[in-house]
C-alpha atoms as an extended CHARMM CRD file, in Angstrom:
* protein
*
       276  EXT
         1         1  UNK       CA             -0.3060000000        0.1800000000        0.2040000000  PROA      1               0.0000000000
         2         2  UNK       CA              1.9380000000        2.9820000000       -1.1120000000  PROA      2               0.0000000000
         3         3  UNK       CA             -0.3150000000        6.4370000000       -0.7540000000  PROA      3               0.0000000000
         4         4  UNK       CA              0.6970000000        9.1620000000       -3.1080000000  PROA      4               0.0000000000
         5         5  UNK       CA             -2.0920000000       11.8170000000       -1.7510000000  PROA      5               0.0000000000
         6         6  UNK       CA             -4.0050000000       10.5230000000        1.3940000000  PROA      6               0.0000000000
         7         7  UNK       CA             -6.7230000000       12.8660000000        0.6470000000  PROA      7               0.0000000000
         8         8  UNK       CA             -7.1690000000       12.1990000000       -2.9720000000  PROA      8               0.0000000000
         9         9  UNK       CA            -10.9620000000       11.3910000000       -2.7330000000  PROA      9               0.0000000000
        10        10  UNK       CA            -11.6390000000       11.4270000000       -6.2230000000  PROA      10              0.0000000000
        11        11  UNK       CA             -8.9050000000        9.0960000000       -7.5490000000  PROA      11              0.0000000000
        12        12  UNK       CA             -9.7880000000        6.3250000000       -4.6690000000  PROA      12              0.0000000000
        13        13  UNK       CA            -13.3360000000        6.8260000000       -5.5670000000  PROA      13              0.0000000000
        14        14  UNK       CA            -12.2940000000        5.7730000000       -9.7130000000  PROA      14              0.0000000000
        15        15  UNK       CA             -9.9280000000        3.2750000000       -8.9470000000  PROA      15              0.0000000000
        16        16  UNK       CA            -12.5100000000        1.4820000000       -6.8420000000  PROA      16              0.0000000000
        17        17  UNK       CA            -15.2580000000        1.9270000000       -9.4070000000  PROA      17              0.0000000000
        18        18  UNK       CA            -12.7920000000        0.7740000000      -12.3730000000  PROA      18              0.0000000000
        19        19  UNK       CA            -11.8830000000       -2.4270000000      -10.1380000000  PROA      19              0.0000000000
        20        20  UNK       CA            -15.5780000000       -2.6680000000       -9.4260000000  PROA      20              0.0000000000
        21        21  UNK       CA            -16.2310000000       -2.8470000000      -13.2250000000  PROA      21              0.0000000000
        22        22  UNK       CA            -13.5610000000       -5.2350000000      -14.0860000000  PROA      22              0.0000000000
        23        23  UNK       CA            -15.7680000000       -7.7200000000      -12.0190000000  PROA      23              0.0000000000
        24        24  UNK       CA            -12.9530000000       -9.6590000000      -10.2260000000  PROA      24              0.0000000000
        25        25  UNK       CA            -13.1530000000      -10.0360000000       -6.4050000000  PROA      25              0.0000000000
        26        26  UNK       CA             -9.3520000000       -9.6490000000       -6.2850000000  PROA      26              0.0000000000
        27        27  UNK       CA             -8.6780000000       -6.6620000000       -8.2860000000  PROA      27              0.0000000000
        28        28  UNK       CA            -11.5610000000       -5.1380000000       -6.1090000000  PROA      28              0.0000000000
        29        29  UNK       CA             -9.7440000000       -5.9320000000       -2.7570000000  PROA      29              0.0000000000
        30        30  UNK       CA             -6.3890000000       -4.4280000000       -4.0290000000  PROA      30              0.0000000000
        31        31  UNK       CA             -8.0400000000       -1.4120000000       -4.9070000000  PROA      31              0.0000000000
        32        32  UNK       CA             -9.8140000000       -0.9550000000       -1.9520000000  PROA      32              0.0000000000
        33        33  UNK       CA             -7.0080000000       -1.6210000000        0.2190000000  PROA      33              0.0000000000
        34        34  UNK       CA             -4.6440000000        0.9550000000       -1.5940000000  PROA      34              0.0000000000
        35        35  UNK       CA             -7.4180000000        3.2230000000       -1.0120000000  PROA      35              0.0000000000
        36        36  UNK       CA             -8.6530000000        2.5810000000        2.0610000000  PROA      36              0.0000000000
        37        37  UNK       CA             -8.0930000000        6.0400000000        4.0160000000  PROA      37              0.0000000000
        38        38  UNK       CA             -9.4310000000        8.2550000000        1.3370000000  PROA      38              0.0000000000
        39        39  UNK       CA            -12.2230000000        5.6530000000        0.6640000000  PROA      39              0.0000000000
        40        40  UNK       CA            -13.1280000000        5.3630000000        4.2540000000  PROA      40              0.0000000000
        41        41  UNK       CA            -13.2310000000        8.9200000000        4.6020000000  PROA      41              0.0000000000
        42        42  UNK       CA            -15.3480000000       10.2500000000        1.5660000000  PROA      42              0.0000000000
        43        43  UNK       CA            -17.0320000000        7.3850000000        0.2520000000  PROA      43              0.0000000000
        44        44  UNK       CA            -17.5570000000        4.8370000000        3.1910000000  PROA      44              0.0000000000
        45        45  UNK       CA            -21.0670000000        3.5700000000        1.5420000000  PROA      45              0.0000000000
        46        46  UNK       CA            -18.9760000000        2.6550000000       -1.8470000000  PROA      46              0.0000000000
        47        47  UNK       CA            -16.0410000000        1.4780000000        0.1380000000  PROA      47              0.0000000000
        48        48  UNK       CA            -18.3290000000       -0.7520000000        2.2240000000  PROA      48              0.0000000000
        49        49  UNK       CA            -20.7560000000       -1.7830000000       -0.7540000000  PROA      49              0.0000000000
        50        50  UNK       CA            -17.7540000000       -3.0800000000       -2.4370000000  PROA      50              0.0000000000
        51        51  UNK       CA            -16.3230000000       -5.1580000000        0.7630000000  PROA      51              0.0000000000
        52        52  UNK       CA            -19.8140000000       -6.7110000000        1.3330000000  PROA      52              0.0000000000
        53        53  UNK       CA            -19.9580000000       -7.7540000000       -2.2230000000  PROA      53              0.0000000000
        54        54  UNK       CA            -16.3660000000       -9.5880000000       -1.9250000000  PROA      54              0.0000000000
        55        55  UNK       CA            -16.2360000000      -13.5130000000       -1.4190000000  PROA      55              0.0000000000
        56        56  UNK       CA            -15.2100000000      -15.1860000000        2.1270000000  PROA      56              0.0000000000
        57        57  UNK       CA            -12.0640000000      -17.0650000000        0.0010000000  PROA      57              0.0000000000
        58        58  UNK       CA            -10.9350000000      -12.8770000000       -0.4810000000  PROA      58              0.0000000000
        59        59  UNK       CA            -11.9850000000      -11.7980000000        2.5150000000  PROA      59              0.0000000000
        60        60  UNK       CA             -9.6980000000      -13.9670000000        4.6470000000  PROA      60              0.0000000000
        61        61  UNK       CA             -7.1460000000      -12.9220000000        2.4670000000  PROA      61              0.0000000000
        62        62  UNK       CA             -7.5800000000       -9.1540000000        3.5700000000  PROA      62              0.0000000000
        63        63  UNK       CA             -8.1430000000       -9.0830000000        7.2130000000  PROA      63              0.0000000000
        64        64  UNK       CA             -8.2420000000       -4.6900000000        6.8700000000  PROA      64              0.0000000000
        65        65  UNK       CA            -11.1700000000       -5.4570000000        4.5460000000  PROA      65              0.0000000000
        66        66  UNK       CA            -13.0510000000       -8.1840000000        6.7400000000  PROA      66              0.0000000000
        67        67  UNK       CA            -13.1450000000       -5.7410000000        9.6730000000  PROA      67              0.0000000000
        68        68  UNK       CA            -15.0020000000       -2.9400000000        7.3310000000  PROA      68              0.0000000000
        69        69  UNK       CA            -17.8420000000       -5.6760000000        6.6710000000  PROA      69              0.0000000000
        70        70  UNK       CA            -20.9090000000       -4.9580000000        7.9510000000  PROA      70              0.0000000000
        71        71  UNK       CA            -21.4210000000       -7.9580000000        9.8530000000  PROA      71              0.0000000000
        72        72  UNK       CA            -18.2050000000       -8.6660000000       11.1200000000  PROA      72              0.0000000000
        73        73  UNK       CA            -18.8620000000       -6.7140000000       14.0490000000  PROA      73              0.0000000000
        74        74  UNK       CA            -22.5380000000       -8.5080000000       14.8170000000  PROA      74              0.0000000000
        75        75  UNK       CA            -21.1860000000      -11.8200000000       14.2260000000  PROA      75              0.0000000000
        76        76  UNK       CA            -17.8580000000      -11.0810000000       16.6070000000  PROA      76              0.0000000000
        77        77  UNK       CA            -20.4320000000      -11.0800000000       19.2270000000  PROA      77              0.0000000000
        78        78  UNK       CA            -22.5380000000      -13.6600000000       18.2900000000  PROA      78              0.0000000000
        79        79  UNK       CA            -21.5180000000      -16.8780000000       16.5390000000  PROA      79              0.0000000000
        80        80  UNK       CA            -18.2990000000      -15.9170000000       14.7570000000  PROA      80              0.0000000000
        81        81  UNK       CA            -15.1720000000      -14.4240000000       16.3650000000  PROA      81              0.0000000000
        82        82  UNK       CA            -12.7270000000      -12.6510000000       13.9300000000  PROA      82              0.0000000000
        83        83  UNK       CA             -9.0320000000      -13.0150000000       15.0900000000  PROA      83              0.0000000000
        84        84  UNK       CA             -7.3800000000      -11.2610000000       11.9940000000  PROA      84              0.0000000000
        85        85  UNK       CA             -3.7950000000      -12.9700000000       11.0740000000  PROA      85              0.0000000000
        86        86  UNK       CA             -1.9210000000      -13.0060000000        7.8650000000  PROA      86              0.0000000000
        87        87  UNK       CA              0.2990000000      -15.8360000000        6.8040000000  PROA      87              0.0000000000
        88        88  UNK       CA              4.0910000000      -16.0570000000        6.9970000000  PROA      88              0.0000000000
        89        89  UNK       CA              4.3480000000      -15.6220000000        3.0640000000  PROA      89              0.0000000000
        90        90  UNK       CA              2.1300000000      -12.0430000000        3.3270000000  PROA      90              0.0000000000
        91        91  UNK       CA              3.8190000000      -11.3010000000        6.3930000000  PROA      91              0.0000000000
        92        92  UNK       CA              7.2180000000      -11.1270000000        4.4030000000  PROA      92              0.0000000000
        93        93  UNK       CA              5.5040000000       -8.9020000000        1.6590000000  PROA      93              0.0000000000
        94        94  UNK       CA              3.3530000000       -6.1970000000        3.3720000000  PROA      94              0.0000000000
        95        95  UNK       CA              4.4330000000       -2.6970000000        3.5360000000  PROA      95              0.0000000000
        96        96  UNK       CA              4.8790000000       -0.7630000000        6.3710000000  PROA      96              0.0000000000
        97        97  UNK       CA              1.9180000000        1.3500000000        5.6520000000  PROA      97              0.0000000000
        98        98  UNK       CA             -0.4280000000       -1.5830000000        5.2210000000  PROA      98              0.0000000000
        99        99  UNK       CA              0.9490000000       -3.0910000000        8.4590000000  PROA      99              0.0000000000
       100       100  UNK       CA             -0.3250000000       -0.0260000000       10.3720000000  PROA      100             0.0000000000
       101       101  UNK       CA             -3.8930000000       -0.7790000000        9.0590000000  PROA      101             0.0000000000
       102       102  UNK       CA             -3.8430000000       -4.4070000000        9.6840000000  PROA      102             0.0000000000
       103       103  UNK       CA             -2.4310000000       -3.4850000000       13.7260000000  PROA      103             0.0000000000
       104       104  UNK       CA             -5.3070000000       -1.2130000000       13.6900000000  PROA      104             0.0000000000
       105       105  UNK       CA             -7.7300000000       -3.7830000000       12.5020000000  PROA      105             0.0000000000
       106       106  UNK       CA             -6.7140000000       -6.8990000000       14.7920000000  PROA      106             0.0000000000
       107       107  UNK       CA             -7.1820000000       -3.7930000000       17.7950000000  PROA      107             0.0000000000
       108       108  UNK       CA            -10.7680000000       -3.5760000000       16.4160000000  PROA      108             0.0000000000
       109       109  UNK       CA            -11.6210000000       -6.8880000000       15.8660000000  PROA      109             0.0000000000
       110       110  UNK       CA            -10.4540000000       -8.3030000000       19.2610000000  PROA      110             0.0000000000
       111       111  UNK       CA            -12.6480000000       -5.5750000000       20.7930000000  PROA      111             0.0000000000
       112       112  UNK       CA            -15.3860000000       -6.7710000000       18.8530000000  PROA      112             0.0000000000
       113       113  UNK       CA            -14.9360000000      -10.1200000000       20.1870000000  PROA      113             0.0000000000
       114       114  UNK       CA            -14.7760000000       -8.6530000000       23.7470000000  PROA      114             0.0000000000
       115       115  UNK       CA            -11.3170000000       -9.4300000000       24.1660000000  PROA      115             0.0000000000
       116       116  UNK       CA             -9.8730000000       -6.6910000000       25.5420000000  PROA      116             0.0000000000
       117       117  UNK       CA             -6.8840000000       -8.0520000000       26.7980000000  PROA      117             0.0000000000
       118       118  UNK       CA             -5.9100000000       -8.8820000000       23.3750000000  PROA      118             0.0000000000
       119       119  UNK       CA             -7.1680000000       -5.5530000000       21.7960000000  PROA      119             0.0000000000
       120       120  UNK       CA             -4.9610000000       -4.2920000000       24.3520000000  PROA      120             0.0000000000
       121       121  UNK       CA             -1.7280000000       -5.8340000000       23.1350000000  PROA      121             0.0000000000
       122       122  UNK       CA             -2.6530000000       -4.7660000000       19.7460000000  PROA      122             0.0000000000
       123       123  UNK       CA             -2.9200000000       -1.2140000000       20.9580000000  PROA      123             0.0000000000
       124       124  UNK       CA              0.6870000000       -1.4740000000       22.6910000000  PROA      124             0.0000000000
       125       125  UNK       CA              1.7980000000       -2.8890000000       19.3070000000  PROA      125             0.0000000000
       126       126  UNK       CA              0.5670000000        0.2030000000       17.1100000000  PROA      126             0.0000000000
       127       127  UNK       CA              1.6490000000        2.4870000000       19.7990000000  PROA      127             0.0000000000
       128       128  UNK       CA              5.0550000000        1.1970000000       19.4150000000  PROA      128             0.0000000000
       129       129  UNK       CA              5.1430000000        0.9610000000       15.8500000000  PROA      129             0.0000000000
       130       130  UNK       CA              3.9530000000        4.8200000000       16.1990000000  PROA      130             0.0000000000
       131       131  UNK       CA              7.2530000000        5.4710000000       18.2690000000  PROA      131             0.0000000000
       132       132  UNK       CA              9.6020000000        3.1770000000       16.5690000000  PROA      132             0.0000000000
       133       133  UNK       CA              8.5650000000        3.2640000000       13.4130000000  PROA      133             0.0000000000
       134       134  UNK       CA              8.6840000000        6.4860000000       11.1240000000  PROA      134             0.0000000000
       135       135  UNK       CA              6.7650000000        6.4930000000        7.7570000000  PROA      135             0.0000000000
       136       136  UNK       CA              6.3860000000        9.7070000000        5.8660000000  PROA      136             0.0000000000
       137       137  UNK       CA              2.9770000000        9.2840000000        5.0950000000  PROA      137             0.0000000000
       138       138  UNK       CA              1.6800000000        8.3390000000        8.9350000000  PROA      138             0.0000000000
       139       139  UNK       CA              3.5290000000       11.8350000000        9.6390000000  PROA      139             0.0000000000
       140       140  UNK       CA              1.8570000000       13.7590000000        6.8700000000  PROA      140             0.0000000000
       141       141  UNK       CA             -0.7550000000       16.3320000000        7.7770000000  PROA      141             0.0000000000
       142       142  UNK       CA             -3.4580000000       14.8600000000        5.5960000000  PROA      142             0.0000000000
       143       143  UNK       CA             -2.4430000000       11.1430000000        7.5090000000  PROA      143             0.0000000000
       144       144  UNK       CA             -4.3040000000        8.4200000000        9.6370000000  PROA      144             0.0000000000
       145       145  UNK       CA             -2.0950000000        9.5660000000       12.2400000000  PROA      145             0.0000000000
       146       146  UNK       CA             -4.7620000000       11.1970000000       14.4600000000  PROA      146             0.0000000000
       147       147  UNK       CA             -6.7130000000        7.9600000000       14.0120000000  PROA      147             0.0000000000
       148       148  UNK       CA             -4.5310000000        5.9230000000       15.2000000000  PROA      148             0.0000000000
       149       149  UNK       CA             -4.7050000000        7.6680000000       18.5620000000  PROA      149             0.0000000000
       150       150  UNK       CA             -8.4730000000        7.7970000000       18.6840000000  PROA      150             0.0000000000
       151       151  UNK       CA             -8.5770000000        4.1550000000       18.1070000000  PROA      151             0.0000000000
       152       152  UNK       CA             -5.7690000000        3.2170000000       21.0500000000  PROA      152             0.0000000000
       153       153  UNK       CA             -7.8750000000        5.8430000000       22.9880000000  PROA      153             0.0000000000
       154       154  UNK       CA            -11.1270000000        4.2060000000       22.6730000000  PROA      154             0.0000000000
       155       155  UNK       CA             -9.4070000000        0.7240000000       23.6510000000  PROA      155             0.0000000000
       156       156  UNK       CA             -8.0300000000        2.2750000000       26.4580000000  PROA      156             0.0000000000
       157       157  UNK       CA            -11.2130000000        3.9120000000       27.3120000000  PROA      157             0.0000000000
       158       158  UNK       CA            -13.3960000000        0.5070000000       26.4300000000  PROA      158             0.0000000000
       159       159  UNK       CA            -10.7070000000       -1.3270000000       28.6560000000  PROA      159             0.0000000000
       160       160  UNK       CA            -11.3700000000        1.0900000000       31.7800000000  PROA      160             0.0000000000
       161       161  UNK       CA             -8.1710000000        3.3190000000       31.5890000000  PROA      161             0.0000000000
       162       162  UNK       CA             -9.8060000000        6.4680000000       30.9270000000  PROA      162             0.0000000000
       163       163  UNK       CA             -6.6450000000        8.6360000000       32.4210000000  PROA      163             0.0000000000
       164       164  UNK       CA             -4.7200000000        7.2430000000       29.7740000000  PROA      164             0.0000000000
       165       165  UNK       CA             -7.3320000000        7.4090000000       27.2250000000  PROA      165             0.0000000000
       166       166  UNK       CA             -7.5620000000       11.1480000000       27.8070000000  PROA      166             0.0000000000
       167       167  UNK       CA             -3.9930000000       11.5370000000       27.0150000000  PROA      167             0.0000000000
       168       168  UNK       CA             -4.6780000000        9.3680000000       23.6790000000  PROA      168             0.0000000000
       169       169  UNK       CA             -7.8060000000       11.5670000000       22.4950000000  PROA      169             0.0000000000
       170       170  UNK       CA             -5.3030000000       14.7830000000       23.6510000000  PROA      170             0.0000000000
       171       171  UNK       CA             -2.6490000000       13.7580000000       20.8180000000  PROA      171             0.0000000000
       172       172  UNK       CA             -5.4890000000       12.6900000000       18.1900000000  PROA      172             0.0000000000
       173       173  UNK       CA             -7.4650000000       16.3410000000       18.9190000000  PROA      173             0.0000000000
       174       174  UNK       CA             -4.3210000000       18.1790000000       18.4770000000  PROA      174             0.0000000000
       175       175  UNK       CA             -3.5180000000       16.1580000000       15.0360000000  PROA      175             0.0000000000
       176       176  UNK       CA             -7.2660000000       16.0810000000       14.3210000000  PROA      176             0.0000000000
       177       177  UNK       CA             -6.8920000000       20.4360000000       14.0260000000  PROA      177             0.0000000000
       178       178  UNK       CA             -3.9080000000       20.0210000000       11.6900000000  PROA      178             0.0000000000
       179       179  UNK       CA             -5.6240000000       17.4050000000        9.3780000000  PROA      179             0.0000000000
       180       180  UNK       CA             -7.1730000000       17.6910000000        6.4010000000  PROA      180             0.0000000000
       181       181  UNK       CA            -10.3670000000       15.5720000000        7.5670000000  PROA      181             0.0000000000
       182       182  UNK       CA            -13.4850000000       17.4590000000        8.5670000000  PROA      182             0.0000000000
       183       183  UNK       CA            -14.7680000000       14.7300000000       11.1700000000  PROA      183             0.0000000000
       184       184  UNK       CA            -11.4840000000       14.1980000000       12.8320000000  PROA      184             0.0000000000
       185       185  UNK       CA            -11.6600000000       17.0290000000       15.8570000000  PROA      185             0.0000000000
       186       186  UNK       CA            -15.3720000000       16.2740000000       16.5830000000  PROA      186             0.0000000000
       187       187  UNK       CA            -14.8960000000       12.4970000000       16.3030000000  PROA      187             0.0000000000
       188       188  UNK       CA            -12.1250000000       12.9100000000       19.1900000000  PROA      188             0.0000000000
       189       189  UNK       CA            -14.1550000000       15.3680000000       21.4770000000  PROA      189             0.0000000000
       190       190  UNK       CA            -16.7710000000       12.8600000000       21.7680000000  PROA      190             0.0000000000
       191       191  UNK       CA            -15.2130000000       10.0250000000       23.2350000000  PROA      191             0.0000000000
       192       192  UNK       CA            -13.0010000000       12.4470000000       25.4050000000  PROA      192             0.0000000000
       193       193  UNK       CA            -16.6880000000       14.0490000000       26.7180000000  PROA      193             0.0000000000
       194       194  UNK       CA            -17.3720000000       10.1130000000       27.2720000000  PROA      194             0.0000000000
       195       195  UNK       CA            -14.2000000000        9.6110000000       29.3830000000  PROA      195             0.0000000000
       196       196  UNK       CA            -14.3640000000       12.6360000000       31.0770000000  PROA      196             0.0000000000
       197       197  UNK       CA            -17.9160000000       11.8510000000       32.2060000000  PROA      197             0.0000000000
       198       198  UNK       CA            -16.9570000000        8.4730000000       33.2790000000  PROA      198             0.0000000000
       199       199  UNK       CA            -14.5550000000       10.0330000000       35.5980000000  PROA      199             0.0000000000
       200       200  UNK       CA            -16.7640000000       12.5760000000       36.7710000000  PROA      200             0.0000000000
       201       201  UNK       CA            -14.7570000000       15.2090000000       35.9210000000  PROA      201             0.0000000000
       202       202  UNK       CA            -17.9830000000       16.8510000000       34.4380000000  PROA      202             0.0000000000
       203       203  UNK       CA            -16.8650000000       20.5920000000       33.8580000000  PROA      203             0.0000000000
       204       204  UNK       CA            -14.4760000000       19.0280000000       31.4300000000  PROA      204             0.0000000000
       205       205  UNK       CA            -17.0920000000       16.6150000000       30.1960000000  PROA      205             0.0000000000
       206       206  UNK       CA            -19.6380000000       19.5700000000       29.3230000000  PROA      206             0.0000000000
       207       207  UNK       CA            -16.7360000000       21.3190000000       27.7920000000  PROA      207             0.0000000000
       208       208  UNK       CA            -15.7040000000       18.4310000000       25.3160000000  PROA      208             0.0000000000
       209       209  UNK       CA            -19.4810000000       17.7340000000       24.7690000000  PROA      209             0.0000000000
       210       210  UNK       CA            -19.9800000000       21.1810000000       23.7640000000  PROA      210             0.0000000000
       211       211  UNK       CA            -17.3310000000       22.0500000000       21.4410000000  PROA      211             0.0000000000
       212       212  UNK       CA            -17.9770000000       18.9630000000       19.7020000000  PROA      212             0.0000000000
       213       213  UNK       CA            -21.7030000000       19.7680000000       19.2510000000  PROA      213             0.0000000000
       214       214  UNK       CA            -20.3380000000       22.8660000000       17.6290000000  PROA      214             0.0000000000
       215       215  UNK       CA            -18.4990000000       21.5910000000       14.7130000000  PROA      215             0.0000000000
       216       216  UNK       CA            -20.1650000000       20.3740000000       11.5780000000  PROA      216             0.0000000000
       217       217  UNK       CA            -21.7790000000       16.9800000000       11.9450000000  PROA      217             0.0000000000
       218       218  UNK       CA            -19.7670000000       13.8690000000       10.7920000000  PROA      218             0.0000000000
       219       219  UNK       CA            -19.6610000000       12.3320000000        7.8540000000  PROA      219             0.0000000000
       220       220  UNK       CA            -20.9640000000        8.6460000000        7.1640000000  PROA      220             0.0000000000
       221       221  UNK       CA            -18.0040000000        6.7250000000        8.3210000000  PROA      221             0.0000000000
       222       222  UNK       CA            -18.0830000000        8.3270000000       11.8920000000  PROA      222             0.0000000000
       223       223  UNK       CA            -21.7750000000        9.2850000000       12.3640000000  PROA      223             0.0000000000
       224       224  UNK       CA            -22.6350000000        6.4570000000       14.4250000000  PROA      224             0.0000000000
       225       225  UNK       CA            -19.8290000000        6.3540000000       16.9270000000  PROA      225             0.0000000000
       226       226  UNK       CA            -19.7240000000       10.0150000000       17.4480000000  PROA      226             0.0000000000
       227       227  UNK       CA            -23.3110000000       10.1500000000       18.3200000000  PROA      227             0.0000000000
       228       228  UNK       CA            -23.1280000000        7.6490000000       20.6330000000  PROA      228             0.0000000000
       229       229  UNK       CA            -20.3320000000        8.8270000000       22.1690000000  PROA      229             0.0000000000
       230       230  UNK       CA            -21.5550000000       12.4690000000       22.6650000000  PROA      230             0.0000000000
       231       231  UNK       CA            -25.1590000000       11.0840000000       23.5160000000  PROA      231             0.0000000000
       232       232  UNK       CA            -23.8230000000        8.7360000000       26.2650000000  PROA      232             0.0000000000
       233       233  UNK       CA            -21.5880000000       11.6430000000       27.3410000000  PROA      233             0.0000000000
       234       234  UNK       CA            -24.7760000000       13.8270000000       27.6540000000  PROA      234             0.0000000000
       235       235  UNK       CA            -26.6980000000       10.8340000000       29.4460000000  PROA      235             0.0000000000
       236       236  UNK       CA            -23.9820000000       10.3130000000       32.3430000000  PROA      236             0.0000000000
       237       237  UNK       CA            -24.0810000000       14.0240000000       32.9220000000  PROA      237             0.0000000000
       238       238  UNK       CA            -28.1090000000       14.3060000000       32.8190000000  PROA      238             0.0000000000
       239       239  UNK       CA            -28.0070000000       11.7370000000       35.6990000000  PROA      239             0.0000000000
       240       240  UNK       CA            -25.7830000000       13.2140000000       37.8200000000  PROA      240             0.0000000000
       241       241  UNK       CA            -26.5560000000       17.2190000000       37.1970000000  PROA      241             0.0000000000
       242       242  UNK       CA            -29.6580000000       17.2620000000       35.2930000000  PROA      242             0.0000000000
       243       243  UNK       CA            -32.6380000000       14.9960000000       36.4010000000  PROA      243             0.0000000000
       244       244  UNK       CA            -35.2990000000       17.2240000000       34.6890000000  PROA      244             0.0000000000
       245       245  UNK       CA            -33.2520000000       16.4010000000       31.2990000000  PROA      245             0.0000000000
       246       246  UNK       CA            -32.5320000000       12.5890000000       32.3040000000  PROA      246             0.0000000000
       247       247  UNK       CA            -35.8740000000       11.1100000000       30.2600000000  PROA      247             0.0000000000
       248       248  UNK       CA            -34.9120000000       12.4370000000       26.9750000000  PROA      248             0.0000000000
       249       249  UNK       CA            -30.8650000000       12.2870000000       27.5120000000  PROA      249             0.0000000000
       250       250  UNK       CA            -31.7270000000        8.2100000000       28.2800000000  PROA      250             0.0000000000
       251       251  UNK       CA            -33.8950000000        8.4030000000       25.3510000000  PROA      251             0.0000000000
       252       252  UNK       CA            -30.9570000000        9.2650000000       23.0150000000  PROA      252             0.0000000000
       253       253  UNK       CA            -28.8030000000        6.3970000000       23.8730000000  PROA      253             0.0000000000
       254       254  UNK       CA            -28.0970000000        3.3700000000       21.3960000000  PROA      254             0.0000000000
       255       255  UNK       CA            -30.1370000000        0.4270000000       21.8280000000  PROA      255             0.0000000000
       256       256  UNK       CA            -29.2870000000       -2.3010000000       24.5800000000  PROA      256             0.0000000000
       257       257  UNK       CA            -28.0940000000       -5.1470000000       21.4340000000  PROA      257             0.0000000000
       258       258  UNK       CA            -25.7490000000       -1.9990000000       20.1100000000  PROA      258             0.0000000000
       259       259  UNK       CA            -22.4650000000       -3.3100000000       19.2220000000  PROA      259             0.0000000000
       260       260  UNK       CA            -20.9060000000        0.3220000000       19.1860000000  PROA      260             0.0000000000
       261       261  UNK       CA            -18.0920000000        0.6900000000       22.0050000000  PROA      261             0.0000000000
       262       262  UNK       CA            -20.2920000000        3.2970000000       23.7940000000  PROA      262             0.0000000000
       263       263  UNK       CA            -23.1870000000        0.3560000000       24.5950000000  PROA      263             0.0000000000
       264       264  UNK       CA            -21.6600000000       -0.4410000000       27.9950000000  PROA      264             0.0000000000
       265       265  UNK       CA            -21.2040000000        3.0160000000       29.0150000000  PROA      265             0.0000000000
       266       266  UNK       CA            -24.6490000000        3.7100000000       27.6210000000  PROA      266             0.0000000000
       267       267  UNK       CA            -26.2620000000        1.0250000000       30.0640000000  PROA      267             0.0000000000
       268       268  UNK       CA            -24.1900000000        2.5710000000       32.8110000000  PROA      268             0.0000000000
       269       269  UNK       CA            -26.2020000000        5.5570000000       32.7110000000  PROA      269             0.0000000000
       270       270  UNK       CA            -29.3640000000        3.7800000000       32.5220000000  PROA      270             0.0000000000
       271       271  UNK       CA            -28.2730000000        1.6110000000       35.7620000000  PROA      271             0.0000000000
       272       272  UNK       CA            -27.5790000000        4.9320000000       37.3070000000  PROA      272             0.0000000000
       273       273  UNK       CA            -30.6190000000        6.7100000000       36.3310000000  PROA      273             0.0000000000
       274       274  UNK       CA            -32.7300000000        3.5330000000       37.5560000000  PROA      274             0.0000000000
       275       275  UNK       CA            -30.5550000000        3.5750000000       40.9350000000  PROA      275             0.0000000000
       276       276  UNK       CA            -31.0170000000        7.6100000000       41.1840000000  PROA      276             0.0000000000
């Protein structure tokens, strides 16, 4: 995976459309992998539609795409845990950029499975790569570094380490302010607001949530997770501070069967409201 312009969304879309028109699954998978970052940010629906059409035999060779399949998160929680790996032959030929995204996919997949020790292991591995392996594409302002820190922080938050999560979110937000992706800052602020609300630092939570909601709405790739984090943070604050607004805040929470990272915290808000 060699990135030329990480935000060349039109080129990424055109390459994927040409691959889809070829009706050759392997060609589609290679085009999706080569352009996964701009496609994820600007053409999420097209990317997921292309991934969903790939046969399992192809998806099994591309764990990054398997994580993006709409059914992966649901099946991981029910009948088919997904623990992505690559063969020894593939590991020798994989590019450093693709290895970053593979490690990210492995971390997210283990979170899907509910295996937090495994997810934390991959979070540490991705953090080590960021610290020890310099990549021009990762260090560019239009690169995915903010998203890596955001997802590491999200894994730490899911594991209950809100303090370290906030450090990752702070880094991700600073990088997101430079990034050429409009979603970056709002996505991170929503998770930071949730972390503060869980810690009981409600003033910081209120400020982060207000800043997030003052920014433009996120695009399709982040709509669900951003909304869930913000609404869960608002519900936790309402339970503690604004009982008159509590019912409306609880109504905005994700359903009990959600696979979003925020659903355990939504359940916590409901439990606190019941006890109150």
